[in-house]
């Protein structure tokens, strides 16, 4: 990876163009994949022939992500230029591999990572892959918007308390669209001589919003930023970017090395091409399209807020110190007397609208430039009909999230240690051998290596009653996996 030129021609899509040019040569294919770009079987029910013929492997014409020297190198230079990075890598495994490689880049085995417990599951997998030690900051929860973003004060306190910390990881935006004060956090992290990783999976569009909205972490001083281009841009599922900030240029070659330990030698070139095209799209017309999308989203917010029983999260009503992604619509439905889960099912069944996710109290909708206005109309009409407003006064209390149990064994050692399953009631005092996570809100109740406390067992009992989805060896939580 080399430094991005000051100005590049963003009208081109070098990887996509190279793939089309090779396809149009009409070369007979006696190489993988097995469909040969023309199979007349079931695969053509999924992809038309002109797209199937673009499903190519790494070869001279299509370059290679492992050591790009041609069209992929140029596509990544263009992406870095468009997003304001020193260097950019295109990923086909989603943000997961970007988060994992970033942690392996900024940290060496045995070093500490300062993080909020409300992180994506890829972070906890990377604790094992990178063999680093988690140092958790307090996690504050809000009844409506769940875990709140990390603050600069929390980072400062964590860095003072844990001198072994080499990097800080922040999730921004959160799943509910709340953004952290990345500029202030970056100032603290860099003053302490540490690296800042930002999981910006839900914020690939932030650089292209009007100025009065939250900005991308790349604009605010982060060192490594991971974005899911498939979440808010137009890339295919699995398409993501990991960016290196200009002040973190020495990390660029290390990042490539770490990614090459993780990525497949058979990447989907359709996903890679979609990243090339998504970059071209936002570089040429992203500002205009996202400004229009934000304006449409604001109109939808006002329409939803006018429905009795609903409270809609607005940037002027966010928790102190937080920004709000204008394209994440969060609706508090407590005033209707229905749970978010019940209302979500009713809206999907009767109005044929399905949002991003629901909690016991909220509905969340991901909005964007590609939305159909008819979907907004159907949502407003459907929820107006279906929500039997009871006008319950709502003033959500803020509370601390579940307190992290003591970590007595490094996660990496715990994952590979011998294990057994015991009844939940007999697990107190044992060391967890698994990760137990409930959705919502997605915060791990237990991680491998943590001591199982009485309060953790009580939380498990509560999860059986209230969690929408539990990720654990035993989803009913009758048994827990522990170290022998």
mmCIF file of C-alpha atoms in Angstrom, residues 58-417:
data_model
loop_
_atom_site.group_PDB
_atom_site.id
_atom_site.type_symbol
_atom_site.label_atom_id
_atom_site.label_comp_id
_atom_site.label_asym_id
_atom_site.label_seq_id
_atom_site.Cartn_x
_atom_site.Cartn_y
_atom_site.Cartn_z
ATOM 1 C CA UNK A 58 -7.691 -14.218 -8.782
ATOM 2 C CA UNK A 59 -5.567 -14.176 -11.939
ATOM 3 C CA UNK A 60 -3.359 -11.733 -13.797
ATOM 4 C CA UNK A 61 -6.293 -9.821 -15.296
ATOM 5 C CA UNK A 62 -8.175 -9.498 -12.006
ATOM 6 C CA UNK A 63 -5.217 -8.964 -9.626
ATOM 7 C CA UNK A 64 -5.063 -10.372 -6.085
ATOM 8 C CA UNK A 65 -5.971 -8.848 -2.703
ATOM 9 C CA UNK A 66 -2.905 -10.511 -1.160
ATOM 10 C CA UNK A 67 -0.362 -8.465 -3.105
ATOM 11 C CA UNK A 68 -2.312 -6.129 -5.390
ATOM 12 C CA UNK A 69 -0.352 -4.619 -8.246
ATOM 13 C CA UNK A 70 -3.031 -3.856 -10.823
ATOM 14 C CA UNK A 71 -6.742 -3.143 -10.825
ATOM 15 C CA UNK A 72 -7.305 -3.987 -7.132
ATOM 16 C CA UNK A 73 -4.421 -1.723 -6.114
ATOM 17 C CA UNK A 74 -5.927 1.094 -8.149
ATOM 18 C CA UNK A 75 -9.430 0.454 -6.775
ATOM 19 C CA UNK A 76 -8.106 0.632 -3.216
ATOM 20 C CA UNK A 77 -6.225 3.855 -3.952
ATOM 21 C CA UNK A 78 -9.457 5.342 -5.239
ATOM 22 C CA UNK A 79 -11.290 4.182 -2.112
ATOM 23 C CA UNK A 80 -8.678 5.766 0.148
ATOM 24 C CA UNK A 81 -9.004 9.007 -1.810
ATOM 25 C CA UNK A 82 -12.816 8.965 -1.631
ATOM 26 C CA UNK A 83 -13.001 8.271 2.106
ATOM 27 C CA UNK A 84 -10.045 10.440 3.151
ATOM 28 C CA UNK A 85 -7.743 7.637 4.294
ATOM 29 C CA UNK A 86 -4.017 7.090 3.924
ATOM 30 C CA UNK A 87 -4.713 3.566 2.676
ATOM 31 C CA UNK A 88 -7.741 1.322 2.276
ATOM 32 C CA UNK A 89 -8.247 -2.435 1.975
ATOM 33 C CA UNK A 90 -11.373 -3.915 0.394
ATOM 34 C CA UNK A 91 -12.827 -6.904 2.253
ATOM 35 C CA UNK A 92 -15.228 -9.681 1.287
ATOM 36 C CA UNK A 93 -15.769 -11.063 4.808
ATOM 37 C CA UNK A 94 -17.665 -8.066 6.164
ATOM 38 C CA UNK A 95 -16.366 -5.837 8.932
ATOM 39 C CA UNK A 96 -15.548 -8.906 11.020
ATOM 40 C CA UNK A 97 -12.203 -9.530 9.355
ATOM 41 C CA UNK A 98 -11.433 -5.814 9.389
ATOM 42 C CA UNK A 99 -11.953 -5.615 13.145
ATOM 43 C CA UNK A 100 -9.890 -8.730 13.722
ATOM 44 C CA UNK A 101 -7.012 -7.589 11.504
ATOM 45 C CA UNK A 102 -7.068 -4.107 13.061
ATOM 46 C CA UNK A 103 -6.673 -5.551 16.542
ATOM 47 C CA UNK A 104 -3.876 -7.818 15.343
ATOM 48 C CA UNK A 105 -2.214 -4.769 13.752
ATOM 49 C CA UNK A 106 -2.383 -2.398 16.712
ATOM 50 C CA UNK A 107 -1.614 -4.969 19.410
ATOM 51 C CA UNK A 108 0.914 -7.690 20.134
ATOM 52 C CA UNK A 109 0.036 -10.875 22.029
ATOM 53 C CA UNK A 110 -0.377 -10.250 25.742
ATOM 54 C CA UNK A 111 -1.043 -6.526 25.442
ATOM 55 C CA UNK A 112 -4.221 -4.887 26.717
ATOM 56 C CA UNK A 113 -7.153 -3.569 24.687
ATOM 57 C CA UNK A 114 -9.399 -0.944 26.272
ATOM 58 C CA UNK A 115 -12.987 -1.358 25.142
ATOM 59 C CA UNK A 116 -16.629 -1.061 25.997
ATOM 60 C CA UNK A 117 -18.340 -4.370 26.646
ATOM 61 C CA UNK A 118 -21.038 -3.424 24.143
ATOM 62 C CA UNK A 119 -18.832 -4.382 21.198
ATOM 63 C CA UNK A 120 -19.538 -6.575 18.188
ATOM 64 C CA UNK A 121 -18.956 -10.298 18.540
ATOM 65 C CA UNK A 122 -16.043 -10.016 16.069
ATOM 66 C CA UNK A 123 -14.146 -8.075 18.740
ATOM 67 C CA UNK A 124 -14.465 -10.914 21.234
ATOM 68 C CA UNK A 125 -13.364 -13.429 18.599
ATOM 69 C CA UNK A 126 -10.340 -11.244 17.929
ATOM 70 C CA UNK A 127 -9.390 -11.306 21.612
ATOM 71 C CA UNK A 128 -8.677 -14.990 21.051
ATOM 72 C CA UNK A 129 -7.124 -14.670 17.585
ATOM 73 C CA UNK A 130 -4.827 -11.841 18.656
ATOM 74 C CA UNK A 131 -4.298 -13.256 22.184
ATOM 75 C CA UNK A 132 -4.817 -9.862 23.797
ATOM 76 C CA UNK A 133 -6.282 -8.990 27.169
ATOM 77 C CA UNK A 134 -9.580 -7.090 27.428
ATOM 78 C CA UNK A 135 -9.728 -4.113 29.762
ATOM 79 C CA UNK A 136 -13.347 -3.069 30.046
ATOM 80 C CA UNK A 137 -14.637 0.430 30.584
ATOM 81 C CA UNK A 138 -17.981 0.906 32.351
ATOM 82 C CA UNK A 139 -20.957 0.491 30.038
ATOM 83 C CA UNK A 140 -23.911 2.801 30.584
ATOM 84 C CA UNK A 141 -27.272 1.741 29.201
ATOM 85 C CA UNK A 142 -30.387 3.689 28.351
ATOM 86 C CA UNK A 143 -33.783 1.997 28.505
ATOM 87 C CA UNK A 144 -34.585 3.145 24.965
ATOM 88 C CA UNK A 145 -31.314 3.235 23.026
ATOM 89 C CA UNK A 146 -29.428 0.515 24.875
ATOM 90 C CA UNK A 147 -25.660 0.826 25.458
ATOM 91 C CA UNK A 148 -24.399 4.383 25.147
ATOM 92 C CA UNK A 149 -21.200 5.202 23.250
ATOM 93 C CA UNK A 150 -17.845 5.366 24.985
ATOM 94 C CA UNK A 151 -16.843 8.790 26.303
ATOM 95 C CA UNK A 152 -13.466 10.504 26.370
ATOM 96 C CA UNK A 153 -13.596 10.592 30.192
ATOM 97 C CA UNK A 154 -14.065 6.811 30.305
ATOM 98 C CA UNK A 155 -11.108 6.352 27.960
ATOM 99 C CA UNK A 156 -8.913 8.652 30.046
ATOM 100 C CA UNK A 157 -9.773 6.786 33.238
ATOM 101 C CA UNK A 158 -9.225 3.405 31.574
ATOM 102 C CA UNK A 159 -5.811 4.325 30.212
ATOM 103 C CA UNK A 160 -4.691 5.523 33.631
ATOM 104 C CA UNK A 161 -6.021 2.397 35.353
ATOM 105 C CA UNK A 162 -4.570 -0.075 32.834
ATOM 106 C CA UNK A 163 -0.991 0.796 31.804
ATOM 107 C CA UNK A 164 -0.723 -2.399 29.733
ATOM 108 C CA UNK A 165 -3.288 -1.070 27.234
ATOM 109 C CA UNK A 166 -1.793 -0.557 23.793
ATOM 110 C CA UNK A 167 -4.934 0.297 21.845
ATOM 111 C CA UNK A 168 -8.487 1.513 22.397
ATOM 112 C CA UNK A 169 -11.482 0.186 20.476
ATOM 113 C CA UNK A 170 -14.657 2.245 20.170
ATOM 114 C CA UNK A 171 -17.932 1.292 18.473
ATOM 115 C CA UNK A 172 -19.494 4.291 16.739
ATOM 116 C CA UNK A 173 -22.242 4.505 15.582
ATOM 117 C CA UNK A 174 -23.941 2.056 17.910
ATOM 118 C CA UNK A 175 -26.616 -0.267 16.598
ATOM 119 C CA UNK A 176 -29.145 2.417 17.585
ATOM 120 C CA UNK A 177 -27.297 5.067 15.562
ATOM 121 C CA UNK A 178 -25.628 6.963 18.429
ATOM 122 C CA UNK A 179 -22.140 8.311 17.725
ATOM 123 C CA UNK A 180 -19.296 8.944 20.160
ATOM 124 C CA UNK A 181 -17.208 12.109 20.383
ATOM 125 C CA UNK A 182 -14.392 10.547 18.376
ATOM 126 C CA UNK A 183 -12.382 13.767 18.130
ATOM 127 C CA UNK A 184 -12.161 14.059 21.933
ATOM 128 C CA UNK A 185 -11.433 10.348 22.322
ATOM 129 C CA UNK A 186 -8.691 10.471 19.679
ATOM 130 C CA UNK A 187 -7.048 13.390 21.487
ATOM 131 C CA UNK A 188 -6.950 11.400 24.739
ATOM 132 C CA UNK A 189 -5.714 8.197 23.096
ATOM 133 C CA UNK A 190 -2.938 9.906 21.168
ATOM 134 C CA UNK A 191 -1.848 11.978 24.167
ATOM 135 C CA UNK A 192 -1.227 8.647 25.911
ATOM 136 C CA UNK A 193 0.662 7.314 22.873
ATOM 137 C CA UNK A 194 -1.887 4.630 22.015
ATOM 138 C CA UNK A 195 -3.740 3.585 18.840
ATOM 139 C CA UNK A 196 -7.456 4.207 18.277
ATOM 140 C CA UNK A 197 -9.518 1.607 16.417
ATOM 141 C CA UNK A 198 -13.090 2.539 15.529
ATOM 142 C CA UNK A 199 -15.653 -0.078 14.574
ATOM 143 C CA UNK A 200 -17.672 2.129 12.229
ATOM 144 C CA UNK A 201 -19.501 -0.769 10.609
ATOM 145 C CA UNK A 202 -22.774 1.193 10.552
ATOM 146 C CA UNK A 203 -21.178 4.458 9.424
ATOM 147 C CA UNK A 204 -19.678 4.056 5.957
ATOM 148 C CA UNK A 205 -21.929 6.905 4.802
ATOM 149 C CA UNK A 206 -20.982 9.451 7.484
ATOM 150 C CA UNK A 207 -18.334 11.188 5.352
ATOM 151 C CA UNK A 208 -21.018 12.053 2.809
ATOM 152 C CA UNK A 209 -23.648 13.556 5.119
ATOM 153 C CA UNK A 210 -24.207 17.329 5.351
ATOM 154 C CA UNK A 211 -21.846 19.085 7.747
ATOM 155 C CA UNK A 212 -24.291 19.453 10.655
ATOM 156 C CA UNK A 213 -24.495 15.668 11.026
ATOM 157 C CA UNK A 214 -21.912 13.314 12.627
ATOM 158 C CA UNK A 215 -18.674 12.840 10.704
ATOM 159 C CA UNK A 216 -16.700 9.703 10.002
ATOM 160 C CA UNK A 217 -14.035 8.671 12.511
ATOM 161 C CA UNK A 218 -11.521 9.046 9.662
ATOM 162 C CA UNK A 219 -12.247 12.784 9.657
ATOM 163 C CA UNK A 220 -11.855 12.976 13.443
ATOM 164 C CA UNK A 221 -8.445 11.405 14.100
ATOM 165 C CA UNK A 222 -8.973 7.633 14.343
ATOM 166 C CA UNK A 223 -6.065 5.393 13.317
ATOM 167 C CA UNK A 224 -7.887 2.317 12.004
ATOM 168 C CA UNK A 225 -11.525 2.514 10.882
ATOM 169 C CA UNK A 226 -13.659 -0.423 9.771
ATOM 170 C CA UNK A 227 -16.804 0.149 7.687
ATOM 171 C CA UNK A 228 -19.443 -2.244 6.373
ATOM 172 C CA UNK A 229 -20.116 -0.919 2.890
ATOM 173 C CA UNK A 230 -23.025 -3.324 2.534
ATOM 174 C CA UNK A 231 -24.882 -1.808 5.509
ATOM 175 C CA UNK A 232 -25.331 1.779 4.378
ATOM 176 C CA UNK A 233 -23.758 1.945 0.905
ATOM 177 C CA UNK A 234 -24.602 -0.171 -2.152
ATOM 178 C CA UNK A 235 -22.020 -2.963 -1.905
ATOM 179 C CA UNK A 236 -23.135 -6.583 -1.858
ATOM 180 C CA UNK A 237 -23.496 -8.382 1.476
ATOM 181 C CA UNK A 238 -20.060 -9.003 2.968
ATOM 182 C CA UNK A 239 -18.450 -5.983 1.319
ATOM 183 C CA UNK A 240 -16.446 -3.827 3.729
ATOM 184 C CA UNK A 241 -13.492 -1.457 3.967
ATOM 185 C CA UNK A 242 -10.754 -1.056 6.549
ATOM 186 C CA UNK A 243 -9.038 2.325 6.422
ATOM 187 C CA UNK A 244 -5.723 3.549 7.807
ATOM 188 C CA UNK A 245 -5.708 7.183 8.966
ATOM 189 C CA UNK A 246 -3.035 9.556 7.674
ATOM 190 C CA UNK A 247 -1.383 9.857 11.092
ATOM 191 C CA UNK A 248 -1.177 6.062 11.337
ATOM 192 C CA UNK A 249 0.615 5.483 8.028
ATOM 193 C CA UNK A 250 3.213 3.092 9.555
ATOM 194 C CA UNK A 251 0.380 0.657 10.309
ATOM 195 C CA UNK A 252 -0.548 0.224 6.637
ATOM 196 C CA UNK A 253 1.950 -2.543 5.708
ATOM 197 C CA UNK A 254 1.309 -4.316 9.016
ATOM 198 C CA UNK A 255 -2.415 -4.301 8.335
ATOM 199 C CA UNK A 256 -1.847 -5.945 4.937
ATOM 200 C CA UNK A 257 0.252 -8.656 6.589
ATOM 201 C CA UNK A 258 -2.372 -9.353 9.240
ATOM 202 C CA UNK A 259 -5.202 -9.424 6.712
ATOM 203 C CA UNK A 260 -3.258 -11.934 4.645
ATOM 204 C CA UNK A 261 -3.283 -14.274 7.648
ATOM 205 C CA UNK A 262 -7.060 -14.174 7.748
ATOM 206 C CA UNK A 263 -8.540 -13.745 4.309
ATOM 207 C CA UNK A 264 -9.480 -16.402 1.819
ATOM 208 C CA UNK A 265 -7.495 -17.196 -1.310
ATOM 209 C CA UNK A 266 -10.842 -17.503 -3.115
ATOM 210 C CA UNK A 267 -12.449 -14.084 -2.620
ATOM 211 C CA UNK A 268 -15.767 -13.247 -4.242
ATOM 212 C CA UNK A 269 -14.884 -10.919 -7.080
ATOM 213 C CA UNK A 270 -18.544 -9.967 -7.359
ATOM 214 C CA UNK A 271 -18.335 -8.551 -3.816
ATOM 215 C CA UNK A 272 -14.997 -6.868 -4.574
ATOM 216 C CA UNK A 273 -16.445 -5.318 -7.739
ATOM 217 C CA UNK A 274 -19.451 -4.078 -5.777
ATOM 218 C CA UNK A 275 -17.060 -2.288 -3.413
ATOM 219 C CA UNK A 276 -15.373 -0.664 -6.400
ATOM 220 C CA UNK A 277 -18.745 0.491 -7.725
ATOM 221 C CA UNK A 278 -20.035 1.608 -4.306
ATOM 222 C CA UNK A 279 -16.922 3.774 -3.932
ATOM 223 C CA UNK A 280 -17.446 5.305 -7.378
ATOM 224 C CA UNK A 281 -21.086 5.982 -6.556
ATOM 225 C CA UNK A 282 -20.448 7.848 -3.294
ATOM 226 C CA UNK A 283 -17.421 9.693 -4.673
ATOM 227 C CA UNK A 284 -19.422 11.105 -7.573
ATOM 228 C CA UNK A 285 -22.851 11.666 -6.051
ATOM 229 C CA UNK A 286 -22.768 10.538 -2.446
ATOM 230 C CA UNK A 287 -23.037 14.019 -0.926
ATOM 231 C CA UNK A 288 -26.149 14.873 -2.935
ATOM 232 C CA UNK A 289 -27.820 11.504 -2.435
ATOM 233 C CA UNK A 290 -27.200 11.342 1.318
ATOM 234 C CA UNK A 291 -28.276 14.951 1.831
ATOM 235 C CA UNK A 292 -31.547 14.107 0.146
ATOM 236 C CA UNK A 293 -31.868 10.886 2.139
ATOM 237 C CA UNK A 294 -31.304 12.751 5.417
ATOM 238 C CA UNK A 295 -33.968 15.279 4.466
ATOM 239 C CA UNK A 296 -36.473 12.525 3.638
ATOM 240 C CA UNK A 297 -35.616 10.764 6.899
ATOM 241 C CA UNK A 298 -36.347 13.948 8.863
ATOM 242 C CA UNK A 299 -39.769 14.214 7.242
ATOM 243 C CA UNK A 300 -40.463 10.586 8.156
ATOM 244 C CA UNK A 301 -39.402 11.278 11.748
ATOM 245 C CA UNK A 302 -41.934 14.088 12.003
ATOM 246 C CA UNK A 303 -44.698 11.896 10.578
ATOM 247 C CA UNK A 304 -43.890 9.088 13.011
ATOM 248 C CA UNK A 305 -43.675 11.468 15.981
ATOM 249 C CA UNK A 306 -47.215 12.665 15.242
ATOM 250 C CA UNK A 307 -48.644 9.171 15.858
ATOM 251 C CA UNK A 308 -50.098 8.923 19.392
ATOM 252 C CA UNK A 309 -48.115 6.685 21.720
ATOM 253 C CA UNK A 310 -44.816 6.948 19.829
ATOM 254 C CA UNK A 311 -41.671 8.824 20.789
ATOM 255 C CA UNK A 312 -39.051 9.230 18.085
ATOM 256 C CA UNK A 313 -35.361 9.724 18.814
ATOM 257 C CA UNK A 314 -34.154 13.038 17.404
ATOM 258 C CA UNK A 315 -30.689 14.582 17.434
ATOM 259 C CA UNK A 316 -31.923 17.280 19.850
ATOM 260 C CA UNK A 317 -33.118 14.577 22.259
ATOM 261 C CA UNK A 318 -30.163 12.210 22.299
ATOM 262 C CA UNK A 319 -28.297 11.383 25.530
ATOM 263 C CA UNK A 320 -25.720 14.014 26.477
ATOM 264 C CA UNK A 321 -22.504 13.890 24.486
ATOM 265 C CA UNK A 322 -23.921 11.660 21.738
ATOM 266 C CA UNK A 323 -24.568 12.419 18.087
ATOM 267 C CA UNK A 324 -27.239 10.678 16.029
ATOM 268 C CA UNK A 325 -27.016 9.155 12.579
ATOM 269 C CA UNK A 326 -29.924 10.806 10.720
ATOM 270 C CA UNK A 327 -30.508 7.642 8.722
ATOM 271 C CA UNK A 328 -31.261 5.451 11.743
ATOM 272 C CA UNK A 329 -34.892 5.834 12.830
ATOM 273 C CA UNK A 330 -35.438 4.759 16.450
ATOM 274 C CA UNK A 331 -39.033 4.651 17.685
ATOM 275 C CA UNK A 332 -39.960 4.156 21.346
ATOM 276 C CA UNK A 333 -43.255 2.250 21.285
ATOM 277 C CA UNK A 334 -43.779 1.928 25.043
ATOM 278 C CA UNK A 335 -46.648 4.427 24.919
ATOM 279 C CA UNK A 336 -48.662 2.122 22.676
ATOM 280 C CA UNK A 337 -48.940 -0.643 25.246
ATOM 281 C CA UNK A 338 -47.303 -3.090 22.792
ATOM 282 C CA UNK A 339 -43.796 -4.496 22.821
ATOM 283 C CA UNK A 340 -41.469 -3.719 19.962
ATOM 284 C CA UNK A 341 -41.391 -7.412 19.038
ATOM 285 C CA UNK A 342 -45.183 -7.655 18.775
ATOM 286 C CA UNK A 343 -45.491 -4.435 16.818
ATOM 287 C CA UNK A 344 -42.681 -5.465 14.458
ATOM 288 C CA UNK A 345 -44.492 -8.701 13.597
ATOM 289 C CA UNK A 346 -47.800 -6.907 13.134
ATOM 290 C CA UNK A 347 -46.303 -4.288 10.804
ATOM 291 C CA UNK A 348 -44.559 -6.941 8.706
ATOM 292 C CA UNK A 349 -47.740 -9.010 8.436
ATOM 293 C CA UNK A 350 -50.266 -6.245 7.820
ATOM 294 C CA UNK A 351 -48.232 -3.424 6.248
ATOM 295 C CA UNK A 352 -45.532 -5.554 4.563
ATOM 296 C CA UNK A 353 -42.754 -3.452 6.090
ATOM 297 C CA UNK A 354 -39.813 -4.956 7.993
ATOM 298 C CA UNK A 355 -37.301 -2.797 9.827
ATOM 299 C CA UNK A 356 -33.743 -3.370 11.012
ATOM 300 C CA UNK A 357 -34.496 -4.785 14.464
ATOM 301 C CA UNK A 358 -36.813 -4.596 17.458
ATOM 302 C CA UNK A 359 -36.389 -4.672 21.222
ATOM 303 C CA UNK A 360 -38.982 -5.026 23.939
ATOM 304 C CA UNK A 361 -39.379 -1.262 23.780
ATOM 305 C CA UNK A 362 -38.200 0.016 20.404
ATOM 306 C CA UNK A 363 -38.372 -0.376 16.670
ATOM 307 C CA UNK A 364 -35.353 0.560 14.547
ATOM 308 C CA UNK A 365 -35.343 1.270 10.825
ATOM 309 C CA UNK A 366 -32.297 1.721 8.580
ATOM 310 C CA UNK A 367 -32.977 4.462 6.037
ATOM 311 C CA UNK A 368 -31.015 5.452 2.944
ATOM 312 C CA UNK A 369 -30.907 6.897 -0.570
ATOM 313 C CA UNK A 370 -32.294 3.728 -2.168
ATOM 314 C CA UNK A 371 -35.499 3.706 -0.108
ATOM 315 C CA UNK A 372 -38.869 3.673 -1.812
ATOM 316 C CA UNK A 373 -41.146 6.478 -0.600
ATOM 317 C CA UNK A 374 -43.985 3.966 -0.731
ATOM 318 C CA UNK A 375 -42.274 2.034 2.070
ATOM 319 C CA UNK A 376 -42.351 5.143 4.267
ATOM 320 C CA UNK A 377 -46.045 5.667 3.520
ATOM 321 C CA UNK A 378 -46.816 2.022 4.297
ATOM 322 C CA UNK A 379 -44.902 2.250 7.586
ATOM 323 C CA UNK A 380 -46.718 5.368 8.760
ATOM 324 C CA UNK A 381 -50.112 4.078 7.703
ATOM 325 C CA UNK A 382 -49.514 0.629 9.142
ATOM 326 C CA UNK A 383 -48.230 1.716 12.525
ATOM 327 C CA UNK A 384 -51.037 4.303 12.797
ATOM 328 C CA UNK A 385 -53.561 1.524 12.347
ATOM 329 C CA UNK A 386 -51.855 -1.141 14.418
ATOM 330 C CA UNK A 387 -50.544 0.677 17.483
ATOM 331 C CA UNK A 388 -53.379 0.970 20.021
ATOM 332 C CA UNK A 389 -52.060 4.055 21.803
ATOM 333 C CA UNK A 390 -52.591 3.967 25.543
ATOM 334 C CA UNK A 391 -50.755 7.281 26.063
ATOM 335 C CA UNK A 392 -48.516 5.803 28.733
ATOM 336 C CA UNK A 393 -46.183 8.554 29.997
ATOM 337 C CA UNK A 394 -42.617 7.529 29.308
ATOM 338 C CA UNK A 395 -39.462 8.873 30.950
ATOM 339 C CA UNK A 396 -36.863 6.137 30.523
ATOM 340 C CA UNK A 397 -34.442 5.723 33.415
ATOM 341 C CA UNK A 398 -30.757 5.357 32.673
ATOM 342 C CA UNK A 399 -29.058 2.441 34.341
ATOM 343 C CA UNK A 400 -25.723 0.703 34.373
ATOM 344 C CA UNK A 401 -25.481 -2.361 32.202
ATOM 345 C CA UNK A 402 -24.644 -5.708 33.734
ATOM 346 C CA UNK A 403 -21.305 -5.422 35.528
ATOM 347 C CA UNK A 404 -18.455 -7.379 33.953
ATOM 348 C CA UNK A 405 -17.511 -10.485 35.964
ATOM 349 C CA UNK A 406 -13.838 -10.782 36.940
ATOM 350 C CA UNK A 407 -11.574 -12.075 34.174
ATOM 351 C CA UNK A 408 -9.360 -14.717 35.780
ATOM 352 C CA UNK A 409 -8.056 -16.498 32.669
ATOM 353 C CA UNK A 410 -7.092 -14.922 29.353
ATOM 354 C CA UNK A 411 -9.817 -15.540 26.731
ATOM 355 C CA UNK A 412 -7.363 -17.280 24.401
ATOM 356 C CA UNK A 413 -6.259 -19.745 27.086
ATOM 357 C CA UNK A 414 -9.866 -20.308 28.154
ATOM 358 C CA UNK A 415 -11.022 -21.132 24.624
ATOM 359 C CA UNK A 416 -8.434 -23.904 24.282
ATOM 360 C CA UNK A 417 -8.727 -25.281 27.822
#
